Amino acid sequence: MKRPRLLRDPIDALKAARYRWLLRRWLRNAEEVWRAYRSGLAMPTLQFRSGLSLAHGPDDAPVFLLFEIFANGCYRSALRNARGGTIVDIGANIGVFTLQALARPDISVHAYEPHPRTAATLRRNVAANDRDGRVTVFEEAVGHARGSRRLNAGGPSLTSSLYAEPGASGVMVSCVGLDAVVERAGGAVSLIKIDAEGAEVDILAGASREVLRAIPRLVLECHDWLVVDATARVAGVLRGAGFRVGVRAHGRATLVTANR
């Protein structure tokens, strides 16, 4: 019998043990999820020990998002240090960061996800977990300005992008600028998280100076392989708006934090 690739050598075996331990730490149905993850079978809804549940579709990556956002805590510091008010989740996908943010009882979330199928899953997760009505879902992209844009979405939902390869399959989506996003929040934005697969440069470039100066804290993923010099351009805009900027590697991407 051929062993799963994850278990073929000692290094892979150690990785497998760590992944399984993390699943057990976070999930009530860890063994069921582990069997599906290891064998490529249909993944069940993730049932968190905290009481959260995470539904997903065949094009989503729920286990990757669990590891990245909950286990590795890529946004944890920004979320912990945010004041009360409205957190904006740009590129919400199926809602993992949005659900993490609900642990803060003093905040509400505006979650932006443009792809119709992914936004439907996001709404499903919000309906299952947001018992206080603190999340508002906007089925829109955020970019330079209001309009319609083509969202390239031929692969996994995490890679849906306004800046993917020419010829990729896609769908037309509505787009708004950052000024409108902040206005909808009533000016009480405490944190903006952006993971928009290349749109991060346009989002900041289209924002007015007044809006940028009204935002206390941002955390962004930058994708230099989609938009040339995205990290440097984003950092430059943020420093020009008076932020203290931090930059660190985040897998293939770069994580940029901006604080007052």
Short mmCIF file of C-alpha atoms in Angstrom, two decimals:
data_model
loop_
_atom_site.label_atom_id
_atom_site.label_comp_id
_atom_site.label_asym_id
_atom_site.label_seq_id
_atom_site.Cartn_x
_atom_site.Cartn_y
_atom_site.Cartn_z
CA MET A 1 0.00 0.00 0.00
CA LYS A 2 1.38 3.37 -0.99
CA ARG A 3 1.82 5.69 1.99
CA PRO A 4 0.50 9.27 1.76
CA ARG A 5 3.20 11.65 0.57
CA LEU A 6 3.06 13.51 3.88
CA LEU A 7 4.47 10.47 5.71
CA ARG A 8 7.24 9.28 3.39
CA ASP A 9 10.26 10.57 5.31
CA PRO A 10 11.07 11.67 8.89
CA ILE A 11 10.72 15.38 8.11
CA ASP A 12 7.30 14.89 6.55
CA ALA A 13 6.32 12.69 9.49
CA LEU A 14 7.24 15.49 11.91
CA LYS A 15 5.21 17.98 9.89
CA ALA A 16 2.28 15.59 9.87
CA ALA A 17 2.48 15.19 13.65
CA ARG A 18 2.50 18.96 14.12
CA TYR A 19 -0.45 19.50 11.76
CA ARG A 20 -2.43 16.80 13.54
CA TRP A 21 -1.60 18.31 16.94
CA LEU A 22 -2.77 21.73 15.75
CA LEU A 23 -6.03 20.30 14.47
CA ARG A 24 -6.61 18.60 17.82
CA ARG A 25 -5.87 21.83 19.65
CA TRP A 26 -8.40 23.86 17.69
CA LEU A 27 -11.09 21.46 16.47
CA ARG A 28 -13.64 19.17 18.11
CA ASN A 29 -13.78 17.04 14.95
CA ALA A 30 -10.00 17.02 14.44
CA GLU A 31 -9.71 13.32 13.57
CA GLU A 32 -12.39 13.52 10.90
CA VAL A 33 -10.74 16.61 9.42
CA TRP A 34 -7.29 14.98 9.60
CA ARG A 35 -8.45 11.91 7.70
CA ALA A 36 -9.93 14.09 4.97
CA TYR A 37 -6.87 16.36 4.85
CA ARG A 38 -4.44 13.45 4.60
CA SER A 39 -6.39 11.42 2.04
CA GLY A 40 -7.90 14.14 -0.15
CA LEU A 41 -11.48 13.17 0.72
CA ALA A 42 -14.29 15.71 1.03
CA MET A 43 -13.55 17.98 3.99
CA PRO A 44 -16.27 18.24 6.67
CA THR A 45 -17.37 21.50 8.25
CA LEU A 46 -14.69 22.53 10.76
CA GLN A 47 -16.09 22.46 14.31
CA PHE A 48 -13.98 24.63 16.64
CA ARG A 49 -13.60 23.89 20.33
CA SER A 50 -14.68 27.49 20.96
CA GLY A 51 -18.08 26.76 19.42
CA LEU A 52 -17.40 28.33 16.01
CA SER A 53 -18.12 26.35 12.86
CA LEU A 54 -16.55 26.91 9.44
CA ALA A 55 -18.39 25.80 6.33
CA HIS A 56 -16.59 25.78 2.99
CA GLY A 57 -16.82 24.68 -0.61
CA PRO A 58 -14.67 22.50 -2.87
CA ASP A 59 -12.56 25.47 -4.03
CA ASP A 60 -11.83 26.74 -0.52
CA ALA A 61 -8.87 26.03 1.79
CA PRO A 62 -10.31 25.85 5.32
CA VAL A 63 -7.42 23.94 6.91
CA PHE A 64 -4.81 26.30 5.45
CA LEU A 65 -6.79 29.27 6.78
CA LEU A 66 -7.10 27.62 10.20
CA PHE A 67 -3.33 27.21 10.36
CA GLU A 68 -2.57 30.70 9.02
CA ILE A 69 -5.07 32.79 10.97
CA PHE A 70 -5.88 30.87 14.15
CA ALA A 71 -2.83 28.65 14.77
CA ASN A 72 -0.07 30.92 13.43
CA GLY A 73 -1.95 34.10 14.36
CA CYS A 74 -0.87 36.26 11.43
CA TYR A 75 -3.42 38.96 12.38
CA ARG A 76 -3.58 38.28 16.12
CA SER A 77 -1.45 41.21 17.27
CA ALA A 78 -3.30 43.73 15.10
CA LEU A 79 -6.64 42.43 16.33
CA ARG A 80 -5.56 42.44 19.98
CA ASN A 81 -4.32 46.03 19.80
CA ALA A 82 -7.29 47.44 17.88
CA ARG A 83 -9.64 49.68 19.81
CA GLY A 84 -13.39 49.05 19.84
CA GLY A 85 -15.45 50.04 16.83
CA THR A 86 -15.64 48.62 13.33
CA ILE A 87 -13.05 46.27 11.86
CA VAL A 88 -13.01 46.11 8.06
CA ASP A 89 -12.10 42.76 6.48
CA ILE A 90 -11.17 43.36 2.82
CA GLY A 91 -10.76 40.04 1.05
CA ALA A 92 -12.81 38.18 3.64
CA ASN A 93 -12.97 34.93 1.64
CA ILE A 94 -15.09 32.46 3.65
CA GLY A 95 -14.79 34.53 6.82
CA VAL A 96 -12.01 33.05 8.95
CA PHE A 97 -10.58 36.40 10.10
CA THR A 98 -14.11 37.77 10.49
CA LEU A 99 -14.95 34.87 12.81
CA GLN A 100 -11.72 35.37 14.75
CA ALA A 101 -12.62 39.03 15.23
CA LEU A 102 -15.99 38.10 16.77
CA ALA A 103 -14.08 37.06 19.89
CA ARG A 104 -13.87 40.80 20.60
CA PRO A 105 -17.30 41.74 22.02
CA ASP A 106 -16.63 45.45 21.56
CA ILE A 107 -16.30 45.38 17.77
CA SER A 108 -18.41 44.91 14.66
CA VAL A 109 -17.10 43.72 11.28
CA HIS A 110 -17.67 44.92 7.73
CA ALA A 111 -16.59 41.98 5.55
CA TYR A 112 -15.90 42.48 1.82
CA GLU A 113 -15.84 39.51 -0.56
CA PRO A 114 -16.55 39.98 -4.29
CA HIS A 115 -16.86 36.44 -5.64
CA PRO A 116 -20.54 35.38 -5.57
CA ARG A 117 -19.89 31.76 -4.59
CA THR A 118 -17.35 32.64 -1.90
CA ALA A 119 -19.57 35.44 -0.58
CA ALA A 120 -22.42 32.93 -0.23
CA THR A 121 -20.20 30.72 1.94
CA LEU A 122 -19.13 33.78 3.93
CA ARG A 123 -22.79 34.62 4.60
CA ARG A 124 -23.42 31.03 5.65
CA ASN A 125 -20.59 31.21 8.19
CA VAL A 126 -21.77 34.58 9.47
CA ALA A 127 -25.31 33.25 9.89
CA ALA A 128 -24.01 30.23 11.83
CA ASN A 129 -21.69 32.14 14.16
CA ASP A 130 -22.74 35.79 14.47
CA ARG A 131 -25.45 35.54 17.10
CA ASP A 132 -25.34 39.25 17.94
CA GLY A 133 -25.69 40.60 14.39
CA ARG A 134 -22.28 42.28 14.47
CA VAL A 135 -21.15 41.35 10.94
CA THR A 136 -22.24 43.04 7.71
CA VAL A 137 -21.27 41.35 4.44
CA PHE A 138 -20.63 43.39 1.29
CA GLU A 139 -20.44 41.38 -1.93
CA GLU A 140 -17.97 43.80 -3.49
CA ALA A 141 -14.32 44.17 -4.32
CA VAL A 142 -12.39 47.12 -2.94
CA GLY A 143 -10.08 48.91 -5.35
CA HIS A 144 -9.12 52.33 -6.66
CA ALA A 145 -12.67 53.61 -7.14
CA ARG A 146 -16.31 52.63 -7.65
CA GLY A 147 -17.11 50.67 -10.79
CA SER A 148 -17.15 47.17 -12.26
CA ARG A 149 -14.06 44.99 -12.52
CA ARG A 150 -13.29 41.53 -13.82
CA LEU A 151 -12.34 39.15 -11.02
CA ASN A 152 -10.14 36.32 -12.24
CA ALA A 153 -11.35 33.28 -10.37
CA GLY A 154 -10.45 30.08 -12.17
CA GLY A 155 -8.69 28.33 -9.28
CA PRO A 156 -8.89 28.15 -5.47
CA SER A 157 -10.99 30.89 -3.91
CA LEU A 158 -7.94 32.21 -2.02
CA THR A 159 -6.30 33.20 -5.33
CA SER A 160 -9.25 35.10 -6.85
CA SER A 161 -7.74 38.37 -8.01
CA LEU A 162 -8.30 41.50 -10.06
CA TYR A 163 -4.68 41.06 -11.18
CA ALA A 164 -4.35 37.43 -12.27
CA GLU A 165 -3.06 36.07 -15.56
CA PRO A 166 -4.72 37.20 -18.82
CA GLY A 167 -7.09 34.59 -20.18
CA ALA A 168 -8.04 33.17 -16.79
CA SER A 169 -11.73 32.53 -16.23
CA GLY A 170 -13.52 35.21 -14.27
CA VAL A 171 -16.65 37.09 -13.33
CA MET A 172 -17.62 40.77 -13.34
CA VAL A 173 -17.96 42.19 -9.83
CA SER A 174 -18.86 45.52 -8.25
CA CYS A 175 -16.00 47.55 -6.81
CA VAL A 176 -15.83 50.43 -4.33
CA GLY A 177 -13.01 52.63 -3.07
CA LEU A 178 -11.59 52.82 0.43
CA ASP A 179 -13.23 56.20 1.06
CA ALA A 180 -16.67 54.60 0.65
CA VAL A 181 -15.65 51.70 2.89
CA VAL A 182 -14.67 54.05 5.72
CA GLU A 183 -17.77 56.20 5.21
CA ARG A 184 -20.01 53.14 5.54
CA ALA A 185 -18.40 52.41 8.89
CA GLY A 186 -19.40 55.85 10.12
CA GLY A 187 -15.80 56.91 10.61
CA ALA A 188 -15.39 54.52 13.56
CA VAL A 189 -12.90 52.17 11.89
CA SER A 190 -10.47 50.64 14.38
CA LEU A 191 -8.60 48.27 12.05
CA ILE A 192 -8.52 47.52 8.34
CA LYS A 193 -7.24 44.12 7.22
CA ILE A 194 -6.48 43.76 3.50
CA ASP A 195 -5.76 40.50 1.68
CA ALA A 196 -6.87 41.35 -1.84
CA GLU A 197 -4.43 39.41 -4.04
CA GLY A 198 -2.73 42.38 -5.67
CA ALA A 199 -5.36 45.10 -5.20
CA GLU A 200 -3.62 46.46 -2.10
CA VAL A 201 -1.70 49.09 -4.10
CA ASP A 202 -4.80 50.41 -5.89
CA ILE A 203 -6.84 50.42 -2.68
CA LEU A 204 -4.41 52.76 -0.93
CA ALA A 205 -3.65 54.82 -4.04
CA GLY A 206 -7.34 55.58 -4.51
CA ALA A 207 -7.92 56.69 -0.93
CA SER A 208 -8.01 60.35 -0.01
CA ARG A 209 -5.39 61.76 2.33
CA GLU A 210 -8.13 62.56 4.85
CA VAL A 211 -9.36 58.96 4.94
CA LEU A 212 -5.86 57.52 5.29
CA ARG A 213 -5.14 59.86 8.18
CA ALA A 214 -8.40 58.84 9.89
CA ILE A 215 -7.45 55.14 9.98
CA PRO A 216 -5.57 54.16 13.16
CA ARG A 217 -4.28 50.73 12.15
CA LEU A 218 -3.92 48.47 9.09
CA VAL A 219 -2.54 45.02 8.38
CA LEU A 220 -2.05 43.99 4.75
CA GLU A 221 -0.72 41.14 2.68
CA CYS A 222 1.30 42.36 -0.31
CA HIS A 223 1.73 40.28 -3.46
CA ASP A 224 4.77 41.46 -5.40
CA TRP A 225 4.47 38.66 -7.96
CA LEU A 226 1.07 40.06 -9.02
CA VAL A 227 1.89 43.79 -8.85
CA VAL A 228 5.50 44.93 -9.26
CA ASP A 229 7.00 46.46 -6.09
CA ALA A 230 3.68 46.17 -4.25
CA THR A 231 5.32 46.04 -0.82
CA ALA A 232 7.52 49.09 -1.39
CA ARG A 233 4.66 51.09 -2.89
CA VAL A 234 2.26 50.21 -0.06
CA ALA A 235 4.87 51.03 2.59
CA GLY A 236 5.60 54.36 0.90
CA VAL A 237 1.94 55.41 0.86
CA LEU A 238 1.48 54.44 4.49
CA ARG A 239 4.61 56.24 5.69
CA GLY A 240 3.50 59.30 3.76
CA ALA A 241 0.21 59.17 5.68
CA GLY A 242 2.06 59.20 9.00
CA PHE A 243 2.04 55.50 9.91
CA ARG A 244 4.82 53.53 11.56
CA VAL A 245 5.28 50.66 9.13
CA GLY A 246 6.54 47.14 9.75
CA VAL A 247 7.34 44.62 7.01
CA ARG A 248 8.02 40.89 7.34
CA ALA A 249 7.97 37.82 5.14
CA HIS A 250 4.71 35.89 5.16
CA GLY A 251 5.15 32.79 3.05
CA ARG A 252 5.22 33.87 -0.58
CA ALA A 253 3.62 37.20 0.36
CA THR A 254 4.74 40.06 2.62
CA LEU A 255 2.84 41.13 5.72
CA VAL A 256 2.76 44.89 6.26
CA THR A 257 1.56 46.45 9.51
CA ALA A 258 0.79 50.13 9.93
CA ASN A 259 0.19 51.79 13.30
CA ARG A 260 -0.09 55.31 14.66
#
